[in-house]
C-alpha cells in the first residue's frame, strides 16, 4: 500500500516505457517488504541533470539510468565508483550517507549471475569475450576485478577491441576466434541472435571451437532460448542467457539502495513473467 512513508525510485531514459526494471524492482520491494515504489520516468536527452536534481531535492531512494543518460549523469553526482569511472557511464545512482553516488552494476551483475546460475567463479578463470561495446567493457572490468586469470577480446573492429582491453590491460588482450578453444568461459557480448533485429538467428561464433568443459554466457535474453544457447546445449556445454546478468545488475542496485540482500528469486520470477514467448522485445537497460 502506498502511503506518506513510501519512497520513490525510478529509471530515467528515453525511451523508457518498455523497461523491465519497474517489474523487477517492484517485485523486489514487495518481497523484501521495503516501503518503496519504482516507476519509469521519461527524461528527454539533455535533461539528466534535472532528474538528478530531483533525486537530491526530493530524496528519492534510488535511480536507474539508461540511454541516453548513462554518461551525462556523471557530472551531476558527488562521487563515482571505480566501475562507473572506468566505463565513463553509470546505470545506478545511490546514496552513501548524504553523498549522491553513481555506479555501474552490469559487470558485478554478470559476475554474480555466472556464479549463481552456473556455479562458475570468475577468480582464476580464463575468459573470452566476443564483442567490445558497453556490455563487453563492463564484463572485462568486472571479471578482472574478480581475479580472472586472463581475458581475450574478440571483436569485429580492432579499435573498439583495444578500448575493451584498456579496462584491464594487465590481463586482457585482443585475440581471434581461434583462441576461444583456450577459454573456460566464452561470453557473447554482441547483438548476434537478438530477436526483433536483423541479427535474429545469427550465431556469434562456432561452438565447435570450444572445449568440452567450456561454459557459454550469452548476454542476450530475448529470445530466452537464444540461437547460441541452443547450439551450446546441443553440444552438451553448460550455458546461460542474459537473464542472470539482468537480474543481478538489478540486485546490486537494490542492495545499494536498501542495504538489504536482494530477493533474487522474486526478481527472477518477475523477469520470467515479463519474457513470455511472443512478447515484444523489452528494452535492455537496467
Ligand atoms: P554495443 O555497445 O552496441 O556493442 C555491440 C558489440 O557487438 C560491438 O563490439 C560490435 O562490434 C559487435 N557487433 C554488432 N553487430 C555485429 C555483427 N553483425 N557482427 C559482429 N559483431 C557485431 O552493445 P552493448 O550495449 O555492448 O550490448 C551488447 C549485447 O549485450 C547486446 O546483445 C545486449 O542485448 C546485451 N546486453 C545484455 C545485458 C544484460 O543485462 N543481459 C546488458 C547489456 C547488454 P563493433 O565494435 O565492430 O561495432
Tab-separated table of C-alpha atoms and ligand atoms in Angstrom:
chain	number	residue	atom	x	y	z
A	1	UNK	CA	0.000	0.000	0.000
A	2	UNK	CA	1.437	3.402	-0.985
A	3	UNK	CA	1.429	5.782	1.992
A	4	UNK	CA	3.020	9.015	3.139
A	5	UNK	CA	6.098	6.974	4.108
A	6	UNK	CA	6.560	5.384	0.674
A	7	UNK	CA	9.882	6.172	-1.010
A	8	UNK	CA	10.336	6.696	-4.751
A	9	UNK	CA	12.810	5.023	-7.084
A	10	UNK	CA	12.834	5.453	-10.842
A	11	UNK	CA	14.555	4.597	-14.078
A	12	UNK	CA	15.252	7.590	-16.311
A	13	UNK	CA	15.721	7.245	-20.044
A	14	UNK	CA	14.357	8.000	-23.491
A	15	UNK	CA	12.638	5.801	-24.444
A	16	UNK	CA	11.908	4.056	-21.156
A	17	UNK	CA	8.280	2.945	-21.135
A	18	UNK	CA	9.081	-0.645	-22.141
A	19	UNK	CA	11.705	-1.109	-19.451
A	20	UNK	CA	11.622	-4.352	-17.446
A	21	UNK	CA	13.076	-2.544	-14.429
A	22	UNK	CA	9.760	-1.496	-12.820
A	23	UNK	CA	8.581	-5.131	-12.838
A	24	UNK	CA	11.886	-6.356	-11.372
A	25	UNK	CA	12.261	-3.707	-8.664
A	26	UNK	CA	8.633	-3.540	-7.578
A	27	UNK	CA	8.690	-7.335	-7.168
A	28	UNK	CA	11.857	-6.961	-5.101
A	29	UNK	CA	10.429	-4.200	-2.899
A	30	UNK	CA	7.316	-6.300	-2.274
A	31	UNK	CA	9.249	-9.482	-1.484
A	32	UNK	CA	11.637	-7.675	0.885
A	33	UNK	CA	8.822	-5.606	2.427
A	34	UNK	CA	10.527	-2.319	1.517
A	35	UNK	CA	8.059	0.603	1.504
A	36	UNK	CA	9.035	1.963	-1.904
A	37	UNK	CA	7.671	2.179	-5.414
A	38	UNK	CA	9.649	2.172	-8.687
A	39	UNK	CA	8.468	3.947	-11.822
A	40	UNK	CA	9.728	4.542	-15.373
A	41	UNK	CA	10.326	8.237	-15.952
A	42	UNK	CA	10.850	9.538	-19.493
A	43	UNK	CA	13.614	12.156	-19.378
A	44	UNK	CA	14.496	13.919	-22.617
A	45	UNK	CA	18.073	13.961	-23.925
A	46	UNK	CA	19.905	16.830	-22.205
A	47	UNK	CA	17.660	16.786	-19.108
A	48	UNK	CA	19.505	14.204	-16.991
A	49	UNK	CA	20.901	16.824	-14.591
A	50	UNK	CA	17.359	17.942	-13.772
A	51	UNK	CA	16.392	14.378	-12.904
A	52	UNK	CA	19.464	14.075	-10.666
A	53	UNK	CA	18.498	17.387	-9.048
A	54	UNK	CA	15.005	15.969	-8.388
A	55	UNK	CA	16.576	12.923	-6.718
A	56	UNK	CA	18.552	15.254	-4.440
A	57	UNK	CA	15.760	17.687	-3.611
A	58	UNK	CA	13.041	15.119	-3.068
A	59	UNK	CA	15.222	12.414	-1.526
A	60	UNK	CA	14.435	9.595	-3.904
A	61	UNK	CA	15.539	6.205	-2.656
A	62	UNK	CA	17.407	5.377	-5.859
A	63	UNK	CA	17.673	5.890	-9.569
A	64	UNK	CA	18.418	3.606	-12.508
A	65	UNK	CA	19.853	5.274	-15.583
A	66	UNK	CA	19.562	4.161	-19.165
A	67	UNK	CA	20.232	5.561	-22.618
A	68	UNK	CA	20.881	8.345	-23.432
A	69	UNK	CA	21.815	9.484	-19.913
A	70	UNK	CA	24.438	6.984	-18.753
A	71	UNK	CA	27.344	9.407	-19.251
A	72	UNK	CA	25.582	12.730	-18.736
A	73	UNK	CA	24.542	11.951	-15.134
A	74	UNK	CA	28.182	11.722	-14.080
A	75	UNK	CA	28.943	15.482	-13.749
A	76	UNK	CA	25.802	15.907	-11.600
A	77	UNK	CA	26.728	13.484	-8.770
A	78	UNK	CA	29.060	13.806	-5.762
A	79	UNK	CA	31.055	10.633	-6.310
A	80	UNK	CA	31.664	7.904	-8.890
A	81	UNK	CA	32.542	4.271	-8.161
A	82	UNK	CA	35.596	2.690	-9.789
A	83	UNK	CA	33.369	0.622	-12.097
A	84	UNK	CA	31.446	3.647	-13.377
A	85	UNK	CA	34.614	5.711	-13.676
A	86	UNK	CA	36.321	3.056	-15.795
A	87	UNK	CA	33.313	2.808	-18.112
A	88	UNK	CA	32.599	6.562	-18.043
A	89	UNK	CA	28.966	5.535	-17.636
A	90	UNK	CA	26.542	4.803	-14.801
A	91	UNK	CA	23.330	2.797	-14.578
A	92	UNK	CA	22.610	3.314	-10.869
A	93	UNK	CA	22.550	6.332	-8.557
A	94	UNK	CA	22.511	5.715	-4.816
A	95	UNK	CA	23.071	7.475	-1.520
A	96	UNK	CA	26.234	6.963	0.519
A	97	UNK	CA	25.149	8.880	3.639
A	98	UNK	CA	24.436	12.305	2.145
A	99	UNK	CA	26.636	11.859	-0.935
A	100	UNK	CA	24.932	11.023	-4.198
A	101	UNK	CA	26.973	8.324	-5.936
A	102	UNK	CA	26.984	6.892	-9.461
A	103	UNK	CA	27.740	3.224	-10.075
A	104	UNK	CA	27.723	0.764	-12.952
A	105	UNK	CA	26.274	-2.543	-11.753
A	106	UNK	CA	26.313	-4.504	-15.041
A	107	UNK	CA	29.753	-6.052	-14.565
A	108	UNK	CA	29.175	-7.008	-10.929
A	109	UNK	CA	25.795	-8.380	-12.016
A	110	UNK	CA	27.469	-10.539	-14.661
A	111	UNK	CA	29.947	-11.985	-12.153
A	112	UNK	CA	27.245	-12.766	-9.584
A	113	UNK	CA	24.901	-14.202	-12.211
A	114	UNK	CA	27.613	-16.511	-13.555
A	115	UNK	CA	28.307	-17.902	-10.114
A	116	UNK	CA	24.673	-18.088	-9.001
A	117	UNK	CA	23.357	-19.813	-12.098
A	118	UNK	CA	26.268	-21.942	-13.315
A	119	UNK	CA	28.436	-22.170	-10.204
A	120	UNK	CA	31.378	-20.633	-12.083
A	121	UNK	CA	33.601	-18.269	-10.111
A	122	UNK	CA	35.413	-15.625	-12.116
A	123	UNK	CA	38.533	-15.859	-9.967
A	124	UNK	CA	41.167	-17.900	-11.761
A	125	UNK	CA	39.055	-18.454	-14.896
A	126	UNK	CA	40.181	-17.784	-18.477
A	127	UNK	CA	37.601	-15.649	-20.282
A	128	UNK	CA	36.981	-14.939	-23.943
A	129	UNK	CA	34.625	-12.036	-24.656
A	130	UNK	CA	33.167	-11.736	-28.161
A	131	UNK	CA	32.176	-8.112	-28.759
A	132	UNK	CA	33.658	-4.915	-27.378
A	133	UNK	CA	30.788	-2.490	-26.689
A	134	UNK	CA	29.451	-1.248	-23.365
A	135	UNK	CA	28.414	-4.688	-22.121
A	136	UNK	CA	31.743	-6.274	-23.059
A	137	UNK	CA	33.692	-3.497	-21.336
A	138	UNK	CA	31.617	-3.972	-18.177
A	139	UNK	CA	32.296	-7.730	-18.226
A	140	UNK	CA	36.033	-7.263	-18.832
A	141	UNK	CA	36.392	-4.784	-15.961
A	142	UNK	CA	34.364	-6.882	-13.533
A	143	UNK	CA	35.914	-10.281	-14.197
A	144	UNK	CA	39.370	-8.689	-13.994
A	145	UNK	CA	38.451	-7.116	-10.637
A	146	UNK	CA	37.132	-10.511	-9.503
A	147	UNK	CA	40.506	-12.145	-10.184
A	148	UNK	CA	40.173	-13.679	-13.665
A	149	UNK	CA	43.295	-15.451	-14.899
A	150	UNK	CA	43.154	-13.945	-18.402
A	151	UNK	CA	40.749	-12.294	-20.854
A	152	UNK	CA	40.786	-12.361	-24.657
A	153	UNK	CA	38.592	-9.859	-26.521
A	154	UNK	CA	37.455	-10.928	-29.994
A	155	UNK	CA	35.732	-8.173	-31.945
A	156	UNK	CA	34.874	-7.118	-35.479
A	157	UNK	CA	36.538	-3.717	-35.206
A	158	UNK	CA	40.069	-3.714	-33.742
A	159	UNK	CA	39.808	-0.153	-32.377
A	160	UNK	CA	36.894	-0.990	-30.100
A	161	UNK	CA	38.603	-4.229	-29.078
A	162	UNK	CA	41.548	-2.164	-27.828
A	163	UNK	CA	39.151	0.046	-25.857
A	164	UNK	CA	37.781	-3.029	-24.103
A	165	UNK	CA	41.301	-4.276	-23.393
A	166	UNK	CA	42.054	-0.926	-21.773
A	167	UNK	CA	39.596	-1.812	-18.965
A	168	UNK	CA	42.163	-4.269	-17.598
A	169	UNK	CA	45.329	-4.160	-19.701
A	170	UNK	CA	47.421	-6.355	-17.414
A	171	UNK	CA	45.353	-9.482	-18.125
A	172	UNK	CA	43.475	-8.648	-21.297
A	173	UNK	CA	44.472	-8.738	-24.944
A	174	UNK	CA	42.913	-8.688	-28.381
A	175	UNK	CA	42.591	-12.125	-29.953
A	176	UNK	CA	40.952	-14.116	-32.737
A	177	UNK	CA	38.256	-16.773	-32.842
A	178	UNK	CA	40.923	-19.495	-32.839
A	179	UNK	CA	41.670	-18.545	-29.240
A	180	UNK	CA	38.180	-19.427	-27.987
A	181	UNK	CA	39.419	-23.005	-27.585
A	182	UNK	CA	41.570	-21.972	-24.627
A	183	UNK	CA	38.786	-20.270	-22.647
A	184	UNK	CA	36.904	-21.616	-19.636
A	185	UNK	CA	34.103	-19.075	-20.109
A	186	UNK	CA	33.082	-17.671	-23.503
A	187	UNK	CA	30.800	-14.618	-23.450
A	188	UNK	CA	28.683	-13.337	-26.323
A	189	UNK	CA	28.542	-9.547	-25.895
A	190	UNK	CA	27.283	-8.820	-29.407
A	191	UNK	CA	23.643	-8.467	-30.501
A	192	UNK	CA	24.005	-11.501	-32.802
A	193	UNK	CA	20.940	-13.658	-32.122
A	194	UNK	CA	18.708	-10.972	-30.625
A	195	UNK	CA	15.031	-11.260	-31.543
A	196	UNK	CA	13.396	-8.327	-33.269
A	197	UNK	CA	16.599	-7.228	-35.003
A	198	UNK	CA	18.136	-8.030	-38.367
A	199	UNK	CA	20.580	-10.243	-36.409
A	200	UNK	CA	17.883	-12.601	-35.078
A	201	UNK	CA	19.008	-16.180	-35.699
A	202	UNK	CA	22.655	-15.167	-36.135
A	203	UNK	CA	25.395	-17.095	-34.331
A	204	UNK	CA	28.316	-15.038	-32.933
A	205	UNK	CA	30.874	-17.881	-33.006
A	206	UNK	CA	31.230	-21.579	-33.775
A	207	UNK	CA	30.592	-23.586	-30.582
A	208	UNK	CA	32.579	-26.406	-32.202
A	209	UNK	CA	35.694	-24.365	-31.374
A	210	UNK	CA	35.123	-24.601	-27.618
A	211	UNK	CA	36.495	-27.093	-25.110
A	212	UNK	CA	34.147	-29.791	-23.835
A	213	UNK	CA	34.185	-28.249	-20.363
A	214	UNK	CA	33.766	-24.628	-21.512
A	215	UNK	CA	30.869	-22.527	-20.249
A	216	UNK	CA	28.913	-20.223	-22.583
A	217	UNK	CA	27.318	-16.997	-21.371
A	218	UNK	CA	25.113	-15.248	-23.920
A	219	UNK	CA	24.246	-11.740	-22.706
A	220	UNK	CA	21.107	-11.742	-24.881
A	221	UNK	CA	17.832	-12.615	-23.120
A	222	UNK	CA	15.315	-12.109	-25.917
A	223	UNK	CA	14.624	-14.741	-27.024
A	224	UNK	CA	15.180	-16.628	-23.795
A	225	UNK	CA	16.442	-19.629	-25.812
A	226	UNK	CA	18.967	-17.778	-27.951
A	227	UNK	CA	20.399	-19.468	-31.072
A	228	UNK	CA	23.798	-19.659	-29.366
A	229	UNK	CA	22.301	-21.211	-26.237
A	230	UNK	CA	20.563	-23.880	-28.299
A	231	UNK	CA	23.787	-24.838	-30.083
A	232	UNK	CA	25.848	-24.802	-26.878
A	233	UNK	CA	23.347	-27.011	-25.058
A	234	UNK	CA	23.108	-29.353	-28.060
A	235	UNK	CA	26.882	-29.764	-27.746
A	236	UNK	CA	26.459	-30.581	-24.069
A	237	UNK	CA	28.031	-27.349	-22.799
A	238	UNK	CA	26.792	-25.524	-19.728
A	239	UNK	CA	25.252	-22.250	-20.865
A	240	UNK	CA	23.209	-19.295	-19.668
A	241	UNK	CA	21.369	-16.434	-21.336
A	242	UNK	CA	21.414	-12.760	-20.312
A	243	UNK	CA	18.634	-13.014	-17.734
A	244	UNK	CA	21.183	-13.716	-14.995
A	245	UNK	CA	23.119	-10.511	-15.727
A	246	UNK	CA	19.867	-8.545	-15.997
A	247	UNK	CA	18.588	-9.811	-12.650
A	248	UNK	CA	21.861	-9.467	-10.788
A	249	UNK	CA	22.687	-5.951	-12.030
A	250	UNK	CA	19.293	-5.055	-10.565
A	251	UNK	CA	20.112	-6.982	-7.387
A	252	UNK	CA	23.304	-4.965	-6.914
A	253	UNK	CA	21.347	-1.723	-7.399
A	254	UNK	CA	18.646	-2.872	-4.949
A	255	UNK	CA	21.305	-3.582	-2.334
A	256	UNK	CA	22.906	-0.163	-2.921
A	257	UNK	CA	19.551	1.498	-2.281
A	258	UNK	CA	18.230	-0.534	0.633
A	259	UNK	CA	21.201	-2.177	2.368
A	260	UNK	CA	19.125	-5.360	2.270
A	261	UNK	CA	20.069	-8.584	0.475
A	262	UNK	CA	18.174	-8.683	-2.826
A	263	UNK	CA	15.286	-11.179	-3.065
A	264	UNK	CA	16.696	-12.720	-6.222
A	265	UNK	CA	14.033	-15.385	-6.698
A	266	UNK	CA	11.257	-12.781	-6.759
A	267	UNK	CA	13.272	-10.730	-9.262
A	268	UNK	CA	13.849	-13.785	-11.474
A	269	UNK	CA	10.135	-14.589	-11.377
A	270	UNK	CA	9.290	-11.025	-12.416
A	271	UNK	CA	11.617	-11.292	-15.424
A	272	UNK	CA	10.277	-14.722	-16.370
A	273	UNK	CA	6.749	-13.355	-16.275
A	274	UNK	CA	7.701	-10.410	-18.470
A	275	UNK	CA	9.607	-12.516	-21.010
A	276	UNK	CA	6.814	-14.832	-22.076
A	277	UNK	CA	7.405	-16.136	-25.621
A	278	UNK	CA	5.863	-13.831	-28.206
A	279	UNK	CA	6.296	-10.651	-26.179
A	280	UNK	CA	7.722	-7.599	-27.879
A	281	UNK	CA	11.482	-7.198	-27.330
A	282	UNK	CA	11.979	-5.490	-23.976
A	283	UNK	CA	14.331	-2.560	-23.596
A	284	UNK	CA	17.719	-3.512	-22.353
A	285	UNK	CA	18.550	-1.100	-19.663
A	286	UNK	CA	18.814	-1.624	-16.015
B	1	LIG	P1	27.167	-2.125	-28.259
B	1	LIG	O1	27.823	-1.166	-27.337
B	1	LIG	O2	26.416	-1.621	-29.428
B	1	LIG	O3	28.294	-3.162	-28.776
B	1	LIG	C1	27.960	-4.190	-29.661
B	1	LIG	C2	29.195	-5.022	-29.986
B	1	LIG	O4	28.770	-6.068	-30.859
B	1	LIG	C3	30.290	-4.259	-30.696
B	1	LIG	O5	31.526	-4.727	-30.265
B	1	LIG	C4	30.059	-4.617	-32.167
B	1	LIG	O6	31.242	-4.687	-32.934
B	1	LIG	C5	29.527	-6.021	-32.063
B	1	LIG	N1	28.653	-6.295	-33.206
B	1	LIG	C6	27.467	-5.694	-33.504
B	1	LIG	N2	26.955	-6.213	-34.648
B	1	LIG	C7	27.849	-7.148	-35.076
B	1	LIG	C8	27.892	-8.007	-36.192
B	1	LIG	N3	26.908	-8.012	-37.108
B	1	LIG	N4	28.947	-8.836	-36.324
B	1	LIG	C9	29.953	-8.833	-35.416
B	1	LIG	N5	29.960	-8.008	-34.330
B	1	LIG	C10	28.930	-7.191	-34.165
B	1	LIG	O7	26.142	-3.054	-27.458
B	1	LIG	P2	26.165	-3.433	-25.911
B	1	LIG	O8	25.397	-2.466	-25.152
B	1	LIG	O9	27.565	-3.733	-25.523
B	1	LIG	O10	25.300	-4.789	-25.935
B	1	LIG	C11	25.836	-5.968	-26.499
B	1	LIG	C12	24.927	-7.146	-26.198
B	1	LIG	O11	24.821	-7.314	-24.801
B	1	LIG	C13	23.525	-6.951	-26.724
B	1	LIG	O12	23.081	-8.172	-27.254
B	1	LIG	C14	22.729	-6.635	-25.497
B	1	LIG	O13	21.429	-7.167	-25.617
B	1	LIG	C15	23.475	-7.392	-24.420
B	1	LIG	N6	23.338	-6.804	-23.075
B	1	LIG	C16	22.760	-7.561	-22.105
B	1	LIG	C17	22.635	-7.065	-20.836
B	1	LIG	C18	22.014	-7.919	-19.761
B	1	LIG	O14	21.717	-7.423	-18.676
B	1	LIG	N7	21.793	-9.181	-20.018
B	1	LIG	C19	23.111	-5.777	-20.531
B	1	LIG	C20	23.689	-5.031	-21.550
B	1	LIG	C21	23.794	-5.543	-22.822
B	1	LIG	P3	31.965	-3.354	-33.492
B	1	LIG	O15	32.733	-2.804	-32.316
B	1	LIG	O16	32.842	-3.867	-34.562
B	1	LIG	O17	30.876	-2.436	-33.963
